[in-house]
Short mmCIF file of C-alpha atoms and ligand atoms in Angstrom, two decimals:
data_model
loop_
_atom_site.label_atom_id
_atom_site.label_comp_id
_atom_site.label_asym_id
_atom_site.label_seq_id
_atom_site.Cartn_x
_atom_site.Cartn_y
_atom_site.Cartn_z
CA MET S 196 0.66 -0.01 15.91
CA LYS S 197 1.66 2.00 12.23
CA ILE S 198 -0.91 1.75 9.59
CA ALA S 199 -0.07 2.05 5.95
CA ILE S 200 -2.60 4.12 3.68
CA MET S 201 -1.40 3.34 -0.05
CA GLY S 202 -2.87 4.61 -3.38
CA ALA S 203 -1.34 4.40 -6.90
CA MET S 204 -2.07 7.68 -8.03
CA PRO S 205 -1.77 11.15 -6.23
CA GLU S 206 -5.46 11.66 -7.24
CA GLU S 207 -5.84 8.49 -4.90
CA ILE S 208 -4.03 9.60 -1.71
CA ALA S 209 -4.39 13.65 -1.90
CA PRO S 210 -7.99 13.34 0.04
CA ILE S 211 -6.27 11.36 2.62
CA LEU S 212 -3.16 13.73 3.25
CA GLU S 213 -6.04 16.87 3.28
CA LYS S 214 -7.66 14.95 6.21
CA VAL S 215 -4.57 14.11 8.24
CA GLY S 216 -3.34 17.57 7.72
CA GLU S 217 0.35 17.74 8.99
CA TYR S 218 2.80 15.16 8.17
CA LYS S 219 6.64 14.67 7.85
CA THR S 220 7.63 13.73 4.29
CA THR S 221 10.28 11.32 3.45
CA LYS S 222 11.87 10.37 -0.03
CA TYR S 223 12.60 6.74 -0.15
CA ALA S 224 13.31 4.56 -3.30
CA GLY S 225 11.98 6.89 -5.55
CA ASN S 226 8.62 7.65 -4.00
CA ILE S 227 7.40 9.78 -1.22
CA TYR S 228 6.06 8.59 2.17
CA TYR S 229 3.84 10.75 4.49
CA GLU S 230 3.95 9.99 8.28
CA ALA S 231 1.30 11.54 10.29
CA LYS S 232 -0.34 10.95 13.77
CA TYR S 233 -4.10 10.53 13.08
CA ASN S 234 -6.30 10.43 16.48
CA GLY S 235 -3.45 9.02 18.00
CA VAL S 236 -2.19 6.19 15.57
CA ASP S 237 0.98 6.22 13.45
CA LEU S 238 -0.12 6.38 9.49
CA VAL S 239 2.29 6.19 6.79
CA ILE S 240 0.45 7.12 3.23
CA ALA S 241 2.02 7.09 -0.06
CA TYR S 242 1.32 6.14 -3.81
CA SER S 243 3.22 4.08 -5.57
CA LYS S 244 2.96 5.26 -9.31
CA ILE S 245 1.06 2.82 -11.32
CA GLY S 246 1.24 -1.05 -11.80
CA LYS S 247 2.51 -4.11 -10.01
CA VAL S 248 6.04 -3.40 -9.85
CA PHE S 249 5.91 0.09 -8.24
CA SER S 250 3.16 -1.09 -5.94
CA THR S 251 4.74 -4.18 -4.92
CA LEU S 252 8.06 -1.75 -4.17
CA THR S 253 5.80 0.63 -2.01
CA ALA S 254 4.09 -2.16 -0.40
CA THR S 255 7.07 -4.05 0.89
CA THR S 256 8.87 -0.28 1.73
CA MET S 257 5.84 0.39 3.77
CA CYS S 258 5.86 -2.78 5.81
CA GLU S 259 9.63 -3.38 5.97
CA HIS S 260 10.94 0.18 6.12
CA PHE S 261 8.17 1.93 7.95
CA GLY S 262 6.86 -0.99 10.36
CA ALA S 263 3.37 -0.87 9.11
CA LYS S 264 1.34 -3.71 10.70
CA LYS S 265 -1.61 -3.50 8.40
CA LEU S 266 -2.13 -1.98 4.84
CA LEU S 267 -5.22 -0.30 3.35
CA PHE S 268 -5.14 0.14 -0.05
CA SER S 269 -7.57 2.96 -1.37
CA GLY S 270 -8.26 3.83 -5.21
CA VAL S 271 -10.11 3.45 -8.25
CA ALA S 272 -11.12 0.43 -10.75
CA GLY S 273 -13.03 -0.68 -14.07
CA ALA S 274 -16.24 -2.39 -13.39
CA ILE S 275 -16.45 -6.00 -14.95
CA SER S 276 -19.78 -6.64 -12.95
CA GLU S 277 -22.69 -4.99 -14.64
CA LYS S 278 -23.89 -4.21 -10.78
CA LEU S 279 -21.19 -2.16 -10.10
CA LYS S 280 -21.31 1.75 -11.49
CA VAL S 281 -19.22 5.03 -11.53
CA GLY S 282 -18.79 6.01 -7.84
CA ASP S 283 -19.58 2.46 -6.38
CA LEU S 284 -17.20 1.09 -4.05
CA ILE S 285 -16.21 -2.62 -4.19
CA VAL S 286 -13.99 -4.48 -1.07
CA ALA S 287 -11.97 -7.25 -2.66
CA THR S 288 -12.42 -10.34 -0.74
CA LYS S 289 -9.82 -11.90 -3.21
CA LEU S 290 -7.31 -11.07 -5.70
CA ALA S 291 -5.23 -12.46 -8.75
CA GLN S 292 -3.30 -11.39 -11.58
CA HIS S 293 -4.86 -11.95 -14.83
CA ASP S 294 -1.57 -11.40 -16.77
CA LEU S 295 0.18 -13.75 -15.41
CA ASP S 296 0.44 -16.33 -17.94
CA ILE S 297 2.58 -19.87 -17.86
CA THR S 298 -0.16 -21.89 -19.24
CA ALA S 299 2.11 -23.22 -21.64
CA PHE S 300 3.63 -25.58 -18.67
CA GLY S 301 -0.23 -26.69 -17.96
CA HIS S 302 -0.74 -24.18 -15.17
CA PRO S 303 -3.86 -21.98 -15.06
CA PHE S 304 -3.74 -18.62 -15.64
CA GLY S 305 -2.52 -16.42 -12.74
CA TYR S 306 -0.80 -19.32 -11.23
CA VAL S 307 3.05 -19.84 -10.98
CA PRO S 308 4.66 -22.89 -8.85
CA GLU S 309 4.67 -21.99 -5.23
CA GLY S 310 2.12 -19.20 -5.61
CA ALA S 311 -1.62 -19.20 -5.83
CA VAL S 312 -4.13 -18.05 -7.93
CA TYR S 313 -5.83 -15.99 -5.52
CA VAL S 314 -4.71 -13.88 -2.17
CA GLU S 315 -7.33 -13.65 0.15
CA ALA S 316 -7.99 -10.28 1.89
CA ASP S 317 -8.28 -9.89 5.63
CA LYS S 318 -11.53 -11.18 7.03
CA GLU S 319 -11.36 -8.74 10.08
CA LEU S 320 -10.76 -5.96 7.93
CA ILE S 321 -13.66 -7.01 5.86
CA ASP S 322 -16.18 -7.28 8.56
CA LEU S 323 -14.86 -3.98 9.71
CA SER S 324 -15.73 -2.59 6.35
CA LYS S 325 -19.22 -3.96 6.56
CA GLU S 326 -19.83 -1.98 10.06
CA VAL S 327 -18.38 1.07 8.37
CA ALA S 328 -20.79 0.93 5.46
CA LYS S 329 -23.55 0.49 7.77
CA GLU S 330 -22.89 3.45 9.83
CA MET S 331 -22.23 5.61 6.77
CA GLY S 332 -25.54 4.14 4.89
CA LYS S 333 -23.32 3.21 1.76
CA SER S 334 -23.82 -0.01 0.03
CA VAL S 335 -20.52 -1.61 -0.55
CA GLN S 336 -20.08 -4.70 -2.74
CA GLU S 337 -17.64 -7.13 -2.36
CA GLY S 338 -16.08 -9.23 -4.69
CA ILE S 339 -12.80 -10.86 -6.58
CA ILE S 340 -10.34 -8.08 -8.20
CA ALA S 341 -8.33 -8.99 -10.97
CA THR S 342 -5.05 -7.02 -11.31
CA GLY S 343 -2.80 -6.86 -14.62
CA ASP S 344 -0.14 -4.45 -16.12
CA GLN S 345 -3.16 -3.03 -18.62
CA PHE S 346 -5.50 -0.18 -18.74
CA VAL S 347 -8.24 -2.30 -19.83
CA ALA S 348 -10.35 -0.49 -22.53
CA ASP S 349 -11.82 -3.51 -24.33
CA GLU S 350 -15.13 -5.34 -24.05
CA LYS S 351 -13.42 -8.90 -25.36
CA ARG S 352 -10.50 -8.75 -22.41
CA LYS S 353 -12.56 -7.42 -19.87
CA ASN S 354 -15.23 -10.42 -20.31
CA TRP S 355 -12.24 -12.66 -20.33
CA ILE S 356 -10.75 -11.46 -17.18
CA GLY S 357 -14.39 -11.61 -15.92
CA GLU S 358 -14.98 -15.50 -16.80
CA LYS S 359 -11.52 -16.56 -15.84
CA PHE S 360 -10.92 -15.18 -12.63
CA GLY S 361 -14.70 -14.72 -11.66
CA ALA S 362 -13.59 -11.08 -11.30
CA ASP S 363 -15.88 -8.08 -10.54
CA ALA S 364 -13.29 -5.37 -11.09
CA LEU S 365 -10.07 -4.85 -12.70
CA GLU S 366 -6.92 -2.54 -11.53
CA MET S 367 -3.44 -2.52 -12.05
CA GLU S 368 -2.29 -2.78 -8.18
CA GLY S 369 -4.20 -4.87 -5.95
CA ALA S 370 -3.00 -8.47 -6.42
CA SER S 371 0.64 -7.37 -6.25
CA VAL S 372 0.29 -5.54 -2.89
CA ALA S 373 -2.05 -8.83 -1.63
CA VAL S 374 1.18 -11.07 -2.63
CA VAL S 375 3.40 -8.56 -0.55
CA CYS S 376 1.15 -8.84 2.36
CA ASP S 377 0.74 -12.14 2.31
CA ALA S 378 4.11 -13.18 2.27
CA LEU S 379 4.89 -10.14 5.34
CA ASP S 380 1.87 -11.42 7.32
CA VAL S 381 0.23 -8.11 7.39
CA PRO S 382 -3.38 -7.97 6.84
CA PHE S 383 -4.30 -6.07 4.17
CA PHE S 384 -7.96 -4.35 2.60
CA ILE S 385 -8.24 -3.48 -0.81
CA LEU S 386 -11.19 -0.94 -1.37
CA ARG S 387 -11.72 0.51 -5.12
CA ALA S 388 -14.41 2.90 -6.28
CA ILE S 389 -15.57 2.49 -10.13
CA SER S 390 -14.16 5.18 -12.52
CA ASP S 391 -15.02 3.19 -15.64
CA ALA S 392 -16.32 0.12 -17.11
CA ALA S 393 -13.26 -1.33 -18.88
CA ASP S 394 -14.73 -0.72 -22.17
CA MET S 395 -14.14 1.78 -25.25
CA ASP S 396 -14.96 4.56 -23.41
CA ALA S 397 -12.94 3.67 -20.60
CA SER S 398 -10.27 6.09 -20.74
CA PHE S 399 -12.71 9.27 -21.14
CA SER S 400 -14.57 7.89 -18.13
CA PHE S 401 -11.46 7.48 -15.91
CA ASP S 402 -10.07 10.64 -16.68
CA GLU S 403 -13.67 12.42 -15.77
CA PHE S 404 -14.39 10.01 -12.83
CA LEU S 405 -10.80 9.52 -11.11
CA GLU S 406 -10.94 12.57 -8.57
CA THR S 407 -14.52 11.86 -7.74
CA SER S 408 -13.81 8.26 -7.52
CA ALA S 409 -10.72 8.50 -5.68
CA VAL S 410 -12.44 10.88 -2.85
CA GLU S 411 -15.28 8.28 -2.48
CA SER S 412 -12.74 5.44 -1.98
CA ALA S 413 -10.49 7.85 0.39
CA GLU S 414 -13.44 8.71 2.79
CA PHE S 415 -14.43 5.27 3.08
CA ILE S 416 -10.91 4.07 4.20
CA MET S 417 -10.37 6.93 6.49
CA LYS S 418 -13.76 5.76 7.79
CA MET S 419 -12.19 2.68 8.55
CA VAL S 420 -8.95 3.92 10.13
CA ASP S 421 -11.21 6.11 12.67
CA LYS S 422 -13.22 2.50 13.67
CA LEU S 423 -9.69 0.97 14.04
CA VAL S 424 -8.34 3.51 16.33
CA ASP S 425 -11.76 3.52 18.35
N1 ADE U 525 -8.24 1.57 -13.15
C1 ADE U 525 -9.19 2.07 -13.09
N2 ADE U 525 -10.19 1.70 -14.37
C2 ADE U 525 -9.02 0.58 -15.03
C3 ADE U 525 -9.23 -0.30 -16.36
N3 ADE U 525 -10.15 0.18 -17.21
N4 ADE U 525 -8.21 -0.65 -16.33
C4 ADE U 525 -7.00 -1.06 -15.64
N5 ADE U 525 -6.72 -0.10 -14.47
C5 ADE U 525 -8.08 0.38 -13.95
#
């Protein structure tokens, strides 16, 4: 079974590549895909570049071209919930696109016909993450993640997303990856470590904590891989 590990930015997959050591590099559709054998299991690792379009392309490529049968996403997010602080981990139970808007036709935010506002992440992988959290002695929160093609650095926008979607954190790729995996029947898991609070200081906080938070997330994801291999 091949497992995909995906991030959006180089910093999000660097700790994973470091951990796997040796890998084969393939250029495909404008991105680099790293294939590795890790404890006997085949991995395909890549960062997509930021946003819903690039992450859709990468998730689809990992499943359809590289044959990934599970997909784990590792990265950082802005916190909406006051309970989430920089460095904390959040596991997405379900994801929505906060910038999808055909409300002019009477539909709710995040909805288009034949779609759904929320896409649920794989329950077995979420259960596995609880075991991993216990073994690592880490507290990991579960919650709703909202995705959009915007870096949110505004309290009002953040609160609107929190209220409309019941979201605990926001980022720019999770829901598009979720749509792809759901459509292709590939179980997926989205993990994010908090880098900022999506407020007026968000860009400074993001720059300061991107690397350390990305490492937090990547370490947890690799423990998930260890468990999946067991
Ligand atoms: N990823 C990390 N922080 C973010 C923010 N504030 N907005 C969108 N994506 C993010």
